[in-house]
Coordinates of C-alpha atoms and ligand atoms in Angstrom, one line a residue:
X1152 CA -33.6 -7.1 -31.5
X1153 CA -33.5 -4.5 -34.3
X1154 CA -36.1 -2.5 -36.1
X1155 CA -38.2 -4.7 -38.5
X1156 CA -40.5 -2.7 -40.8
X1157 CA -42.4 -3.6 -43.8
X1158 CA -40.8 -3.0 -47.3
X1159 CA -43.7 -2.5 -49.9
X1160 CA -40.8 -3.3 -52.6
X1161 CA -40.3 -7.1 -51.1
X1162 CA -44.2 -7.2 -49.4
X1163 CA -42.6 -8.5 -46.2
X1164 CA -41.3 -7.5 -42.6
X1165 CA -37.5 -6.5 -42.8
X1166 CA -34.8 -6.2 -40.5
X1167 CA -33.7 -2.1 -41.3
X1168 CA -29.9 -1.5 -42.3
X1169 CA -29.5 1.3 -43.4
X1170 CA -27.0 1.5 -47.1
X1171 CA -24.2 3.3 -44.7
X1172 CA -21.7 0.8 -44.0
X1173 CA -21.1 2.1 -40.3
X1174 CA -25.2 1.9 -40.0
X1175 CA -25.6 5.2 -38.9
X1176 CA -26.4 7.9 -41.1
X1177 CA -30.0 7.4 -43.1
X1178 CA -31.8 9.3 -45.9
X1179 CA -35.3 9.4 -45.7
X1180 CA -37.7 11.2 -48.9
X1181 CA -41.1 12.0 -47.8
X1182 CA -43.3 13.1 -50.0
X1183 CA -45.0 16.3 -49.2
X1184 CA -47.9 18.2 -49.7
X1185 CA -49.6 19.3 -52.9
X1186 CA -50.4 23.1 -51.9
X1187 CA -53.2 23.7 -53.6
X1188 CA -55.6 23.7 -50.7
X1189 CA -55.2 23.3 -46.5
X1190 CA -54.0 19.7 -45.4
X1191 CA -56.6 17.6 -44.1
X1192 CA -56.5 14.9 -41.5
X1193 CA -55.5 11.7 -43.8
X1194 CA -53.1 13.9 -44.6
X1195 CA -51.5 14.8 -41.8
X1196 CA -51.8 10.3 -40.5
X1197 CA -49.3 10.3 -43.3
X1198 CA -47.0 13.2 -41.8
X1199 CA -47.4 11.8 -38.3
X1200 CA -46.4 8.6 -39.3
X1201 CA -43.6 9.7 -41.0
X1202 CA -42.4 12.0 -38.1
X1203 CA -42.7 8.9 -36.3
X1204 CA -40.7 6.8 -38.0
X1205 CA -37.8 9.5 -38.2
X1206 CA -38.6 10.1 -34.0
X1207 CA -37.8 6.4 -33.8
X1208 CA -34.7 6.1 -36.0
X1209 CA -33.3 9.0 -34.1
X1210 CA -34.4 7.1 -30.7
X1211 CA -32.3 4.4 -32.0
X1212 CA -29.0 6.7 -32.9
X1213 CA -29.3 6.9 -36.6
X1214 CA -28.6 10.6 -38.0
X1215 CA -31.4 11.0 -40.1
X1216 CA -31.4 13.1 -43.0
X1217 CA -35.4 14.1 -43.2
X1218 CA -36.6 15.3 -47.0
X1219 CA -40.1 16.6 -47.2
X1220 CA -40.7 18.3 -50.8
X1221 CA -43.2 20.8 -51.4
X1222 CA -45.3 20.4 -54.5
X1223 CA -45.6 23.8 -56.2
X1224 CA -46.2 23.2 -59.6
X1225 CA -49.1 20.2 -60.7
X1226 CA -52.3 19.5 -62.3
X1227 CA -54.7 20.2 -59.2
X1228 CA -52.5 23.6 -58.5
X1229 CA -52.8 25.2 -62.3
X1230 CA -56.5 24.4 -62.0
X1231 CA -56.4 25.8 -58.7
X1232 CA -55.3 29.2 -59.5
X1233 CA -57.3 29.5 -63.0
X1234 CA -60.3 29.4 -60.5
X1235 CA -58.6 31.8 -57.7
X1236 CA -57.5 34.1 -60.8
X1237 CA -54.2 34.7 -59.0
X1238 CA -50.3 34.3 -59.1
X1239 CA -48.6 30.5 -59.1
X1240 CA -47.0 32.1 -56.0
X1241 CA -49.8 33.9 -54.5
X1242 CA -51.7 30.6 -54.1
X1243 CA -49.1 28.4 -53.6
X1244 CA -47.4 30.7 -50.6
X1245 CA -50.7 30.8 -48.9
X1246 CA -51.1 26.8 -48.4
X1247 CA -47.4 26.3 -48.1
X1248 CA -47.3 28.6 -44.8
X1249 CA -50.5 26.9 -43.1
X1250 CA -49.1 23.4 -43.8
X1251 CA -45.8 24.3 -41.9
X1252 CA -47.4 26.0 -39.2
X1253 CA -50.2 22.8 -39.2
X1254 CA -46.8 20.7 -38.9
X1255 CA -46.1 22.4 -36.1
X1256 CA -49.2 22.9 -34.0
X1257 CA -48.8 18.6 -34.4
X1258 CA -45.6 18.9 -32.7
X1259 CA -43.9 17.3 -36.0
X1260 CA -40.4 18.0 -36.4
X1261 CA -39.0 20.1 -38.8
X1262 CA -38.0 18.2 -41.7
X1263 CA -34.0 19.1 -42.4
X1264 CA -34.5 19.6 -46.4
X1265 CA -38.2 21.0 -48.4
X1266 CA -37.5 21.6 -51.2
X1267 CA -39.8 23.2 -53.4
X1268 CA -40.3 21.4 -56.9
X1269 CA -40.0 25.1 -59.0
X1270 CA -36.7 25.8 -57.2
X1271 CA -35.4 22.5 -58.8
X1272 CA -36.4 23.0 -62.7
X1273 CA -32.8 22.2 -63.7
X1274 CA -32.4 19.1 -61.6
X1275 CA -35.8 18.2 -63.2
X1276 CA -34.5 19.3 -66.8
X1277 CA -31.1 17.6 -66.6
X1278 CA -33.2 14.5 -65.0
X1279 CA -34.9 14.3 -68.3
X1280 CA -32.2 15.0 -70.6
X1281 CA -30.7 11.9 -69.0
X1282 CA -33.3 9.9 -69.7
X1283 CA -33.9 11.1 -73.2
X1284 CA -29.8 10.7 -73.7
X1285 CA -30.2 7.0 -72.3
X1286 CA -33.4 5.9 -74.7
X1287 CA -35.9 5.6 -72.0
X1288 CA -37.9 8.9 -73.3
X1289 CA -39.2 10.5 -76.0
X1290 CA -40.9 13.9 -77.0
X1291 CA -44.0 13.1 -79.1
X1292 CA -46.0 15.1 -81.7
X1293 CA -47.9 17.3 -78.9
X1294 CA -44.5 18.7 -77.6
X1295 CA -44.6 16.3 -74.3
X1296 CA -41.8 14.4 -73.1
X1297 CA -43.0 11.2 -72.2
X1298 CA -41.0 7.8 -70.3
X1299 CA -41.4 5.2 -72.3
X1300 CA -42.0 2.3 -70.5
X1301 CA -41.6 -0.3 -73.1
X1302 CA -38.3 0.8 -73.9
X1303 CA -37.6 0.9 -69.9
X1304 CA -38.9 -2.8 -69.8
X1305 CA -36.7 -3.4 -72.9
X1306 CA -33.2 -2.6 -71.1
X1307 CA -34.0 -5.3 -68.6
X1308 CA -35.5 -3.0 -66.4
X1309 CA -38.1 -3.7 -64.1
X1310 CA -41.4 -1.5 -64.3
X1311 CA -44.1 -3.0 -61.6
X1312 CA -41.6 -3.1 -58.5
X1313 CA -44.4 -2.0 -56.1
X1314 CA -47.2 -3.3 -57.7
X1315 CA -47.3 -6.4 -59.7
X1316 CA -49.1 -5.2 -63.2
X1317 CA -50.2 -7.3 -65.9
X1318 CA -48.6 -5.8 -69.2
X1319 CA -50.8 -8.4 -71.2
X1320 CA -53.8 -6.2 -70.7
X1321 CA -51.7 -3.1 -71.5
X1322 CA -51.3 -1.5 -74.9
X1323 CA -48.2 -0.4 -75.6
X1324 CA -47.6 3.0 -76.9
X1325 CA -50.9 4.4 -75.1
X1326 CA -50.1 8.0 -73.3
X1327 CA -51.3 9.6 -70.0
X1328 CA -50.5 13.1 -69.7
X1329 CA -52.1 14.0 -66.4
X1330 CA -50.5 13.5 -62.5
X1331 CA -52.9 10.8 -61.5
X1332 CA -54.3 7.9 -63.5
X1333 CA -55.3 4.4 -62.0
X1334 CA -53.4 0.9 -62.7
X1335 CA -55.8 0.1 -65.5
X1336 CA -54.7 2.6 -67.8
X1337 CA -51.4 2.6 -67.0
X1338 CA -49.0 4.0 -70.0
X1339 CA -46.3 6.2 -71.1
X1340 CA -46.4 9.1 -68.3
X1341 CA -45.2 12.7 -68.8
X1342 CA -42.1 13.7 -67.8
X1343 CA -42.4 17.3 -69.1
X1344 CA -45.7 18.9 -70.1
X1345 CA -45.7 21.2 -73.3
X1346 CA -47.1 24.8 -72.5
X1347 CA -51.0 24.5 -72.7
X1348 CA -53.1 27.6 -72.6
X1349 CA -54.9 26.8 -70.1
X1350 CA -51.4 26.9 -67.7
X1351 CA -51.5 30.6 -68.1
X1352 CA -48.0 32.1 -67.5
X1353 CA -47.0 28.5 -65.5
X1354 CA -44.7 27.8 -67.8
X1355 CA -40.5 27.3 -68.3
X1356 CA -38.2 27.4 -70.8
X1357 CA -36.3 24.3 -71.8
X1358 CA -34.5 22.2 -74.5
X1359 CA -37.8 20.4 -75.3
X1360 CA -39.5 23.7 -75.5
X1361 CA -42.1 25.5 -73.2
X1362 CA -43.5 24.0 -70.7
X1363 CA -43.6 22.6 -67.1
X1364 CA -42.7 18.9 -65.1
X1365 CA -44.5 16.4 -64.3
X1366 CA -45.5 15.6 -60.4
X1367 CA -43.3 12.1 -60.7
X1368 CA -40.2 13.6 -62.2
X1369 CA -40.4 16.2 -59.4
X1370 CA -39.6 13.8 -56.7
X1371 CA -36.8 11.9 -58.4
X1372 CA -35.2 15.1 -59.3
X1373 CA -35.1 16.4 -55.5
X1374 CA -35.0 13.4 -53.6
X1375 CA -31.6 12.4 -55.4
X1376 CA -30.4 15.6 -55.1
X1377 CA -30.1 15.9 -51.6
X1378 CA -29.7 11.6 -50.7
X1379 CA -27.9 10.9 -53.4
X1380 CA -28.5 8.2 -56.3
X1381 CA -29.3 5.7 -54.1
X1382 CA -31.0 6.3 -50.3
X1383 CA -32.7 4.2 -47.6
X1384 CA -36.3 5.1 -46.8
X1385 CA -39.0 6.6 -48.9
X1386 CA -42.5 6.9 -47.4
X1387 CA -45.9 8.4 -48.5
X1388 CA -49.8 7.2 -48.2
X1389 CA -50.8 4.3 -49.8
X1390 CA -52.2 5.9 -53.0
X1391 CA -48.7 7.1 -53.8
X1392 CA -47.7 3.4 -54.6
X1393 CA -49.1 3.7 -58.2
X1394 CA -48.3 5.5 -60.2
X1395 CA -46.0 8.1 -58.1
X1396 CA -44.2 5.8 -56.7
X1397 CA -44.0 3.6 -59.5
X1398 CA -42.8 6.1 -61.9
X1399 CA -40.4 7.7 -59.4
X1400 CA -38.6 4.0 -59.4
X1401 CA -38.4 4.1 -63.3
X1402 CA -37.7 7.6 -63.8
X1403 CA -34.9 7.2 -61.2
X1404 CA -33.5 3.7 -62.0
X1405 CA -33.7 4.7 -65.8
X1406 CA -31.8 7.6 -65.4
X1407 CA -28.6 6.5 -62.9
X1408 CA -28.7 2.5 -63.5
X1409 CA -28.6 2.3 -59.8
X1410 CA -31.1 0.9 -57.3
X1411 CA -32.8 3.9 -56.1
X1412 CA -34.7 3.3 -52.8
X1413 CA -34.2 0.2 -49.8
X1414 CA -37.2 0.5 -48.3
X1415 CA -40.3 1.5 -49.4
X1416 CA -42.9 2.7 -46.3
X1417 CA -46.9 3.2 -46.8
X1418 CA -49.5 4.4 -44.5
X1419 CA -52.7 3.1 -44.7
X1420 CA -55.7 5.5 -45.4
X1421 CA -57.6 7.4 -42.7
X1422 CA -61.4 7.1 -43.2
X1423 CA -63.7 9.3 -41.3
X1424 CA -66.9 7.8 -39.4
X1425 CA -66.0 4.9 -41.8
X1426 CA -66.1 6.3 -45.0
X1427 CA -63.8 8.1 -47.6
X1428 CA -63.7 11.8 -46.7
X1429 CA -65.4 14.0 -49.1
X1430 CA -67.1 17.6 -48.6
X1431 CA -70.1 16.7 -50.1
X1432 CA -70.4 14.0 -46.7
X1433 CA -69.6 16.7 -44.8
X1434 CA -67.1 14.5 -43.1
X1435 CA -63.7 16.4 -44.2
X1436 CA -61.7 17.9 -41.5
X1437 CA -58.5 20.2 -41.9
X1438 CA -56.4 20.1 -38.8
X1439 CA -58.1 24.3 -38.6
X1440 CA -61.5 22.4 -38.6
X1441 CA -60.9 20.3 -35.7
X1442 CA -58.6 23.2 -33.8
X1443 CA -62.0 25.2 -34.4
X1444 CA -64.0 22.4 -32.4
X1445 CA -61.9 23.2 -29.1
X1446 CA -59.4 20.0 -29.7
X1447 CA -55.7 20.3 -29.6
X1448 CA -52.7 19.9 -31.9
X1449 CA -51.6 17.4 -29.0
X1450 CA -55.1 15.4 -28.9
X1451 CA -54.6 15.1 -32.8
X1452 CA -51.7 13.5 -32.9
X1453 CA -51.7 11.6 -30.3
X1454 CA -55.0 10.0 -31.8
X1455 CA -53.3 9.7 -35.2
X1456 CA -50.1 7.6 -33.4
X1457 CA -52.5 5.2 -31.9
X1458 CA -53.3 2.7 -34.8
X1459 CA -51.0 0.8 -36.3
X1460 CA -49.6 2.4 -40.0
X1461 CA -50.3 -0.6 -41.8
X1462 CA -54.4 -0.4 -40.8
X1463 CA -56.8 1.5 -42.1
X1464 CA -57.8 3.9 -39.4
X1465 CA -61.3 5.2 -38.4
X1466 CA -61.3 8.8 -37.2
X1467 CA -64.0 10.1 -35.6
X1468 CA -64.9 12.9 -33.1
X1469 CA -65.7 10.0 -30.1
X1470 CA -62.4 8.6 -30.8
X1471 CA -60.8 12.8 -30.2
X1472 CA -62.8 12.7 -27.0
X1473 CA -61.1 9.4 -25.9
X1474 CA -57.5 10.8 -26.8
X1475 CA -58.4 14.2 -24.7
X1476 CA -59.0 11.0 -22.1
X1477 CA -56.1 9.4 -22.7
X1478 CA -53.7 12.3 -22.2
X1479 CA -55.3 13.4 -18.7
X1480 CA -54.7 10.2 -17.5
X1481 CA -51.0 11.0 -18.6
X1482 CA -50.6 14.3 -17.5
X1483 CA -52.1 13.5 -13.9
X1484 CA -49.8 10.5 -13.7
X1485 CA -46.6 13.2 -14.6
X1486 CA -47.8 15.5 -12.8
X1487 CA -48.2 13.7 -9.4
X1488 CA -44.1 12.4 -10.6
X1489 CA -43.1 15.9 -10.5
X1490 CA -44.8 16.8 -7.4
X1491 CA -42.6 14.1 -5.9
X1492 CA -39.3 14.2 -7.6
X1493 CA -39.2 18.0 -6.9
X1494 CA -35.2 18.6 -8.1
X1495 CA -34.1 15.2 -7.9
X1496 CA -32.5 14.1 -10.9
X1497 CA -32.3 10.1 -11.8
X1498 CA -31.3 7.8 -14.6
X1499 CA -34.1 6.0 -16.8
X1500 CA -35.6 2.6 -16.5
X1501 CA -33.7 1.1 -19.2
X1502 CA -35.7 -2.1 -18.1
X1503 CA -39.1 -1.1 -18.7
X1504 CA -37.7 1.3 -22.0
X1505 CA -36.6 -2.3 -23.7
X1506 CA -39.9 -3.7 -23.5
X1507 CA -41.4 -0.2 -25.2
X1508 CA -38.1 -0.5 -27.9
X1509 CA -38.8 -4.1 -28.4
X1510 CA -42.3 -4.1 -29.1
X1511 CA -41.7 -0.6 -31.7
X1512 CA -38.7 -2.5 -33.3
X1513 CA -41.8 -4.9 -34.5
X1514 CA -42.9 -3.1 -37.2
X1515 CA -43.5 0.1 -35.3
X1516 CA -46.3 -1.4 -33.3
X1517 CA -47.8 1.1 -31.5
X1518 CA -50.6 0.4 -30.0
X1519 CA -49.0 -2.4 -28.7
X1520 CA -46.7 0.2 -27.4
X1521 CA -49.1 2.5 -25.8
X1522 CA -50.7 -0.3 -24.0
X1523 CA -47.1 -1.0 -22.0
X1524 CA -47.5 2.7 -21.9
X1525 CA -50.5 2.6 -19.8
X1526 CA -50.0 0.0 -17.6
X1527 CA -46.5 1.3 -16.7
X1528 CA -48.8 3.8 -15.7
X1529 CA -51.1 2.3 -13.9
X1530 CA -48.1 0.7 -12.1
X1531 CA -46.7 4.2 -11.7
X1532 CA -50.0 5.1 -9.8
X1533 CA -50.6 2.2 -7.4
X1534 CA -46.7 2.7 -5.9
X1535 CA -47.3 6.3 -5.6
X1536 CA -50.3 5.1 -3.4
X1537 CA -48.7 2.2 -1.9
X1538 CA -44.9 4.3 -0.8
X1539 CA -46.1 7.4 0.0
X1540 CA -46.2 6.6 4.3
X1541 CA -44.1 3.9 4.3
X1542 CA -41.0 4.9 2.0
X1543 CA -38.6 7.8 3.4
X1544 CA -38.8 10.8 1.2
X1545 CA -35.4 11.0 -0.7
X1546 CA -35.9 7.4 -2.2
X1547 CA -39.1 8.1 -3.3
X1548 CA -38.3 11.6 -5.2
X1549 CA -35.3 9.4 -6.5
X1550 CA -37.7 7.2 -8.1
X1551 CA -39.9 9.4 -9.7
X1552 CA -37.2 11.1 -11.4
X1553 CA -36.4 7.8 -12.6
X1554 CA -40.5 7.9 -14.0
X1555 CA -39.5 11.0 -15.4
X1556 CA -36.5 10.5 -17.2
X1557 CA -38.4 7.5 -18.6
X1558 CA -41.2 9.1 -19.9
X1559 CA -39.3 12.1 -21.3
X1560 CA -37.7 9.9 -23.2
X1561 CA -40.7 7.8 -24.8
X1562 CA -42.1 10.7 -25.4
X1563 CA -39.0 11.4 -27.3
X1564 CA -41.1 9.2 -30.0
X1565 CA -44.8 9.8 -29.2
X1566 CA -44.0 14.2 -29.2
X1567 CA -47.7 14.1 -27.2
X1568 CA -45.3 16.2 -24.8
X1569 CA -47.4 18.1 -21.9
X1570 CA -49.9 20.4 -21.2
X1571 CA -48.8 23.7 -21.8
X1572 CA -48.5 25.5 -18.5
X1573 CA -48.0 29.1 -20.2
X1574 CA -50.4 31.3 -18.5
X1575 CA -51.2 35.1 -19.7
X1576 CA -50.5 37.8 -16.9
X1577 CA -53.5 40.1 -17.0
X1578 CA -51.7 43.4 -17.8
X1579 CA -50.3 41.4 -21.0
X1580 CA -54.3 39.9 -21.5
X1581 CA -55.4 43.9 -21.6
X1582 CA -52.6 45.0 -24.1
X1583 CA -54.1 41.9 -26.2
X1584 CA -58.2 43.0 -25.9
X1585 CA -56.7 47.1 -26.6
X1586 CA -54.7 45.9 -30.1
X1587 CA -58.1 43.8 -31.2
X1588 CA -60.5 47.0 -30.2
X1589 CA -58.4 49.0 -32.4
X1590 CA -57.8 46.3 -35.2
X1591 CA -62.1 46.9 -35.3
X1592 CA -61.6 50.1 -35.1
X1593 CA -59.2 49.8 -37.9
X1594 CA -56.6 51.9 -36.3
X1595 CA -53.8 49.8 -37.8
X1596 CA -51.1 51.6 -36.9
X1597 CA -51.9 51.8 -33.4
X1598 CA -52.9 48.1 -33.6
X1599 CA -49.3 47.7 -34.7
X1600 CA -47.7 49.9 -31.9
X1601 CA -49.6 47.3 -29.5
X1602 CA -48.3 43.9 -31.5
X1603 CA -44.7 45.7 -31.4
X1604 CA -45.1 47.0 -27.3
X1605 CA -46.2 43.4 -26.3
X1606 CA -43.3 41.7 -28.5
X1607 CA -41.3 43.7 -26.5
X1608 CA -42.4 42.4 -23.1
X1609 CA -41.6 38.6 -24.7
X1610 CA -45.0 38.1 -26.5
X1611 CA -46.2 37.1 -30.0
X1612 CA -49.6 37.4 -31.4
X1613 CA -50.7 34.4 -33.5
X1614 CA -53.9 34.7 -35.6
X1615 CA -56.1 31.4 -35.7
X1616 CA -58.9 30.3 -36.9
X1617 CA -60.2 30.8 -33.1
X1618 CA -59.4 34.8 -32.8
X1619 CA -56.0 35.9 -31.6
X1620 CA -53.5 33.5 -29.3
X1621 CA -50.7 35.1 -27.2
X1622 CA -47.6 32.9 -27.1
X1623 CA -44.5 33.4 -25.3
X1624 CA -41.3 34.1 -27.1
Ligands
AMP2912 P1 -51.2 15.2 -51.3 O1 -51.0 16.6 -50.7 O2 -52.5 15.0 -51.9 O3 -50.1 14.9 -52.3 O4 -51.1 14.2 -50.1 C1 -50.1 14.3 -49.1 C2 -50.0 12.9 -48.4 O5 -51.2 12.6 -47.8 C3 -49.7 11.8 -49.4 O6 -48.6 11.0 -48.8 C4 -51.0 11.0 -49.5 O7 -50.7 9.6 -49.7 C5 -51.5 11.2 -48.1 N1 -53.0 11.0 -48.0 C6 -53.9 11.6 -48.7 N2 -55.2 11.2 -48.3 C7 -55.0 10.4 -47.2 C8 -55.9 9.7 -46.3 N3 -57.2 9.8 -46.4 N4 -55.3 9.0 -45.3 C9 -54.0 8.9 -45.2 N5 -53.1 9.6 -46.0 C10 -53.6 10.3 -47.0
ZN2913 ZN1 -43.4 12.2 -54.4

């Protein structure tokens, strides 16, 4: 059986191929974050799930080209650094580094392109002159390039692919100059935004004047950059479907004439105790938050990767207890495996690895999944019981590396990996307590001869939200 997923384009379960005639290579656009403040949980479902779904093509032997843009340069960001008084950069910078090293305290892997949207303003320019050259857009009286999405419709193209919209209710003509707007008032969207006072020195030079993109053009201009005119998979949260993902279609489309993406993939939304996070609830969490609480990057995600995509998921603290749970029951089972394999080496269980393959090639069902998962382990458990006086010793460390292998490589997909085992030798534990008494003290530099004495015996200091963390190089 092959991976079947669900295609927001055609509303129904498809059977993936990817556009590469040999049906290996794939090109998959995520869209990143908007760093204008630290990622928060829902967030990171969406980059979990789309770590997954790359995990999972890879299982299967696609080379997967992973894209994950960076947006540096929107509405909510401007605003952002009017209020911070600071640099685009400054600010930017800031939330940019914690989201990478978020991504990879959730054991996500590294996506192989981010490109940041104001490294691309000439993609995004000659995206627009494109469009203007083809009739599709206009700059009106305030200085704006705008798509015109009557004049899209009018070329026989298609604008509603994602979400069916009923033009009838629609004035024609009608402008939206902001990054977000709902289906309602949905109208001619900005492609390029004329220099506004309020952007401070945000601002570009370009044939239509002064000014700075829009968040849809953006994505078009860098996903097509590096997948090409045409690519496979395209994923984001649900909210992205309109208008981002919308516009991206017609922006895309209207400029090359060519289809632009096979599959479209949304996550559903992550509530919190049931409702819509909001700070006023006091019910939002950034990953730092819930590192702060004494849960792990692993307990995190393994939570996140245990409802299906397509549902609306309820987080909750309970539910963080359950995965810390979850995972001992894991790491005792792997544990006792090791103990028994010692350096015996085996081939996987292809048998039992079908069952897990066939039931994520359904739509990437994976709780279904984890619950093979745990009664493979509880099967695991009962013949370590039941063999360990009555089978002789070599055949039973040559089936638990078989366990082993097996596991390693479902966990290939599910990155929950295992407990880290790294333990701080007490002369290195001193060297860390003697750099933060004179970090008090503010003796920086000797604070620094300490960081640079310990790097040199293999060990880096990592500030967190928790104090300092050794790690070993
Ligand atoms: P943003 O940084 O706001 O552009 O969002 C980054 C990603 O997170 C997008 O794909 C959003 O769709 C997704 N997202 C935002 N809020 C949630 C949520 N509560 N649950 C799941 N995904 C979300
Ligand atoms: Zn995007």
């Amino acid at each position: 059986m092959g991976l079947k997923l669900f295609n927001t384009l055609s509303r129904s379960i498809q059977e993936f191929a990817p556009l590469d005639p040999a049906g290996k290579k794939v090109g998959m656009y995520c869209c990143g974050p908007t760093v204008y403040d630290f990622a928060h949980i829902g967030n990171w479902r969406t980059f979990v799930f789309a770590d997954l779904v790359r995990r999972y093509l890879e299982f299967k032997g696609h080379a997967v080209t992973h894209v994950m843009n960076v947006t540096d340069v929107e509405d909510k960001i401007i605003k952002g650094i009017r209020e911070a008084k600071t640099t685009l950069h400054e600010f930017t910078g800031k939330y940019e580094a914690a989201f990478f090293e978020d991504l990879k305290t959730l054991n996500c892997l590294e996506p192989h392109h981010k490109p940041r949207a104001t490294e691309h303003i000439p993609e995004i320019i000659s995206l627009i002159e494109k469009l203007l050259a083809r009739g599709v857009a206009y700059k009106a009286a305030d200085g704006s390039v705008y798509f015109s999405i009557e004049k899209y419709r009018g070329c026989g193209c298609n604008y509603g692919q994602l979400l069916k919209l009923n033009f009838d209710e629609m004035r024609a003509g009608e402008r939206v100059k902001s990054d977000e707007y709902a289906k309602e008032s949905v109208a001619d969207f900005a492609l390029w935004k004329s220099r506004a006072p309020e952007d401070g020195d945000v601002f570009w030079s370009s044939p239509f004047g002064e000014g700075r993109p829009g968040w849809h053009i953006e994505c078009s201009a860098m996903s097509m950059k590096i997948l090409g005119a045409s690519f496979d998979l395209h994923l984001g949260g649900e909210d992205l479907i309109f208008p981002h993902h919308e516009d991206e279609i017609a922006q895309s489309e209207g400029a090359t004439g060519k289809p632009f993406v096979k599959y479209w993939l949304h996550g559903a939304f992550l509530l919190v105790e049931g409702k819509k996070m909001s700070k006023s609830l006091g019910n939002f969490f950034t990953l730092r938050d819930l590192l702060a609480k004494g849960f792990t990057g692993r307990e995190i995600r393994y939570l996140l990767l245990t409802a299906h995509y397509r549902e609306t998921f309820n987080f909750t603290i309970e539910g963080l207890h359950g995965a810390k749970a979850a995972l001992a029951r894991i790491d005792e089972c792997v544990a006792k495996l090791r103990e028994i394999a010692g350096d015996a080496n085996a081939d996987e269980d292809n048998s039992f690895l079908q069952q897990f393959e066939d039931s994520l090639d359904d739509d990437l069902n994976v709780s279904g999944t984890w619950g093979k998962v745990f009664e493979w382990i509880r099967q695991v458990n009962r013949k370590i019981v039941a063999d360990e006086h009555s089978v002789p010793y070599s055949v039973r460390a040559t089936w638990a590396a078989r366990q082993l292998a097996t596991w390693n490589r479902m966990d290939s997909i599910f990155g929950v990996g295992l407990k880290s085992e790294t333990t701080v030798p007490p002369e290195i534990q001193v060297l860390l307590e003697m750099r933060e008494a004179a970090r008090w003290a503010k003796a920086f530099k000797q604070a620094d001869a300490i960081r640079g004495e310990l790097k040199a015996k293999g060990w880096v200091i990592e500030d967190t939200p928790k104090g300092p963390k050794l790690k070993k190089i």
